[in-house]
GROMACS .gro file of C-alpha atoms in nm:
model
   96
    1MET     CA    1  -1.626  -2.858   3.118
    2GLU     CA    2  -1.578  -2.648   2.806
    3ILE     CA    3  -1.286  -2.721   2.574
    4ILE     CA    4  -1.147  -2.450   2.352
    5VAL     CA    5  -0.935  -2.541   2.052
    6LEU     CA    6  -0.700  -2.291   1.891
    7GLU     CA    7  -0.480  -2.314   1.588
    8SER     CA    8  -0.112  -2.301   1.681
    9GLU     CA    9  -0.065  -1.960   1.517
   10ALA     CA   10  -0.362  -1.816   1.707
   11TYR     CA   11  -0.222  -1.964   2.029
   12LYS     CA   12   0.120  -1.808   1.965
   13ASN     CA   13  -0.043  -1.471   1.897
   14LEU     CA   14  -0.244  -1.499   2.216
   15GLN     CA   15   0.075  -1.575   2.411
   16LYS     CA   16   0.250  -1.273   2.260
   17GLU     CA   17  -0.043  -1.045   2.342
   18MET     CA   18  -0.061  -1.170   2.701
   19LEU     CA   19   0.315  -1.129   2.748
   20HIS     CA   20   0.297  -0.777   2.607
   21MET     CA   21   0.009  -0.691   2.843
   22VAL     CA   22   0.198  -0.825   3.145
   23ARG     CA   23   0.519  -0.641   3.053
   24THR     CA   24   0.329  -0.317   2.994
   25THR     CA   25   0.147  -0.347   3.326
   26VAL     CA   26   0.467  -0.420   3.516
   27ARG     CA   27   0.653  -0.134   3.344
   28GLU     CA   28   0.371   0.111   3.421
   29ALA     CA   29   0.359  -0.004   3.784
   30LYS     CA   30   0.736   0.043   3.818
   31GLU     CA   31   0.722   0.387   3.659
   32GLU     CA   32   0.439   0.491   3.891
   33ALA     CA   33   0.625   0.358   4.194
   34MET     CA   34   0.940   0.544   4.090
   35ALA     CA   35   0.745   0.867   4.037
   36ASN     CA   36   0.583   0.839   4.378
   37MET     CA   37   0.900   0.746   4.562
   38ASP     CA   38   0.973   0.973   4.857
   39PRO     CA   39   1.326   1.116   4.811
   40ALA     CA   40   1.382   1.102   5.188
   41ASN     CA   41   1.340   0.723   5.178
   42ASP     CA   42   1.557   0.680   4.871
   43TRP     CA   43   1.891   0.626   5.050
   44LEU     CA   44   2.001   0.278   5.158
   45ASP     CA   45   2.298   0.157   5.359
   46ALA     CA   46   2.540  -0.096   5.209
   47GLU     CA   47   2.358  -0.402   5.345
   48GLU     CA   48   2.021  -0.286   5.211
   49ALA     CA   49   2.178  -0.201   4.875
   50LYS     CA   50   2.344  -0.544   4.848
   51LYS     CA   51   2.017  -0.714   4.938
   52LEU     CA   52   1.824  -0.516   4.674
   53LEU     CA   53   2.091  -0.596   4.414
   54GLY     CA   54   2.102  -0.962   4.515
   55ILE     CA   55   2.477  -0.955   4.580
   56LYS     CA   56   2.684  -1.044   4.885
   57SER     CA   57   3.017  -0.886   4.793
   58LYS     CA   58   3.136  -0.544   4.910
   59THR     CA   59   3.373  -0.557   4.615
   60LYS     CA   60   3.087  -0.573   4.364
   61LEU     CA   61   2.919  -0.278   4.535
   62GLN     CA   62   3.247  -0.085   4.512
   63GLU     CA   63   3.274  -0.176   4.143
   64LEU     CA   64   2.924  -0.044   4.075
   65ARG     CA   65   3.024   0.283   4.245
   66ASP     CA   66   3.356   0.305   4.059
   67PHE     CA   67   3.193   0.261   3.718
   68ASP     CA   68   2.909   0.505   3.801
   69GLU     CA   69   2.648   0.235   3.758
   70ILE     CA   70   2.462   0.346   4.073
   71LEU     CA   71   2.444   0.676   4.258
   72TYR     CA   72   2.580   0.707   4.606
   73SER     CA   73   2.639   0.973   4.865
   74LYS     CA   74   2.929   0.987   5.104
   75ALA     CA   75   2.924   1.188   5.427
   76GLY     CA   76   3.248   1.121   5.611
   77LYS     CA   77   3.288   0.745   5.618
   78VAL     CA   78   2.916   0.676   5.577
   79ILE     CA   79   2.810   0.576   5.225
   80ARG     CA   80   2.446   0.564   5.122
   81TYR     CA   81   2.313   0.427   4.793
   82SER     CA   82   2.023   0.561   4.588
   83LYS     CA   83   1.744   0.305   4.579
   84LYS     CA   84   1.606   0.466   4.263
   85SER     CA   85   1.940   0.435   4.082
   86ILE     CA   86   1.973   0.070   4.190
   87LEU     CA   87   1.628  -0.008   4.049
   88GLU     CA   88   1.718   0.175   3.727
   89TYR     CA   89   2.043  -0.024   3.707
   90LEU     CA   90   1.852  -0.350   3.747
   91ASN     CA   91   1.603  -0.245   3.479
   92ARG     CA   92   1.886  -0.151   3.239
   93ASN     CA   93   2.037  -0.495   3.280
   94ILE     CA   94   1.731  -0.711   3.220
   95VAL     CA   95   1.815  -1.017   3.014
   96ARG     CA   96   1.540  -1.125   2.779
   0.00000   0.00000   0.00000
């Protein structure tokens, strides 16, 4: 077994670098996924939208529509939600 000893400052710098690398990789993967998203598969029904958002309330979904936080399309009584706009909404509201 090999033991590596680091000074606390070097360890903190290593942590910061690793966190930056992970965040960059995740951001790039999300951007690539968004760029490659098929527009025909972008629209979700209310249940799928609530599941993606992690909410259970129809009221919260209505609120997000009312405040133009997410895009939606309405054809008659059928409402569909843009998956891309939901993912963008979630990314805008990341708490660090």
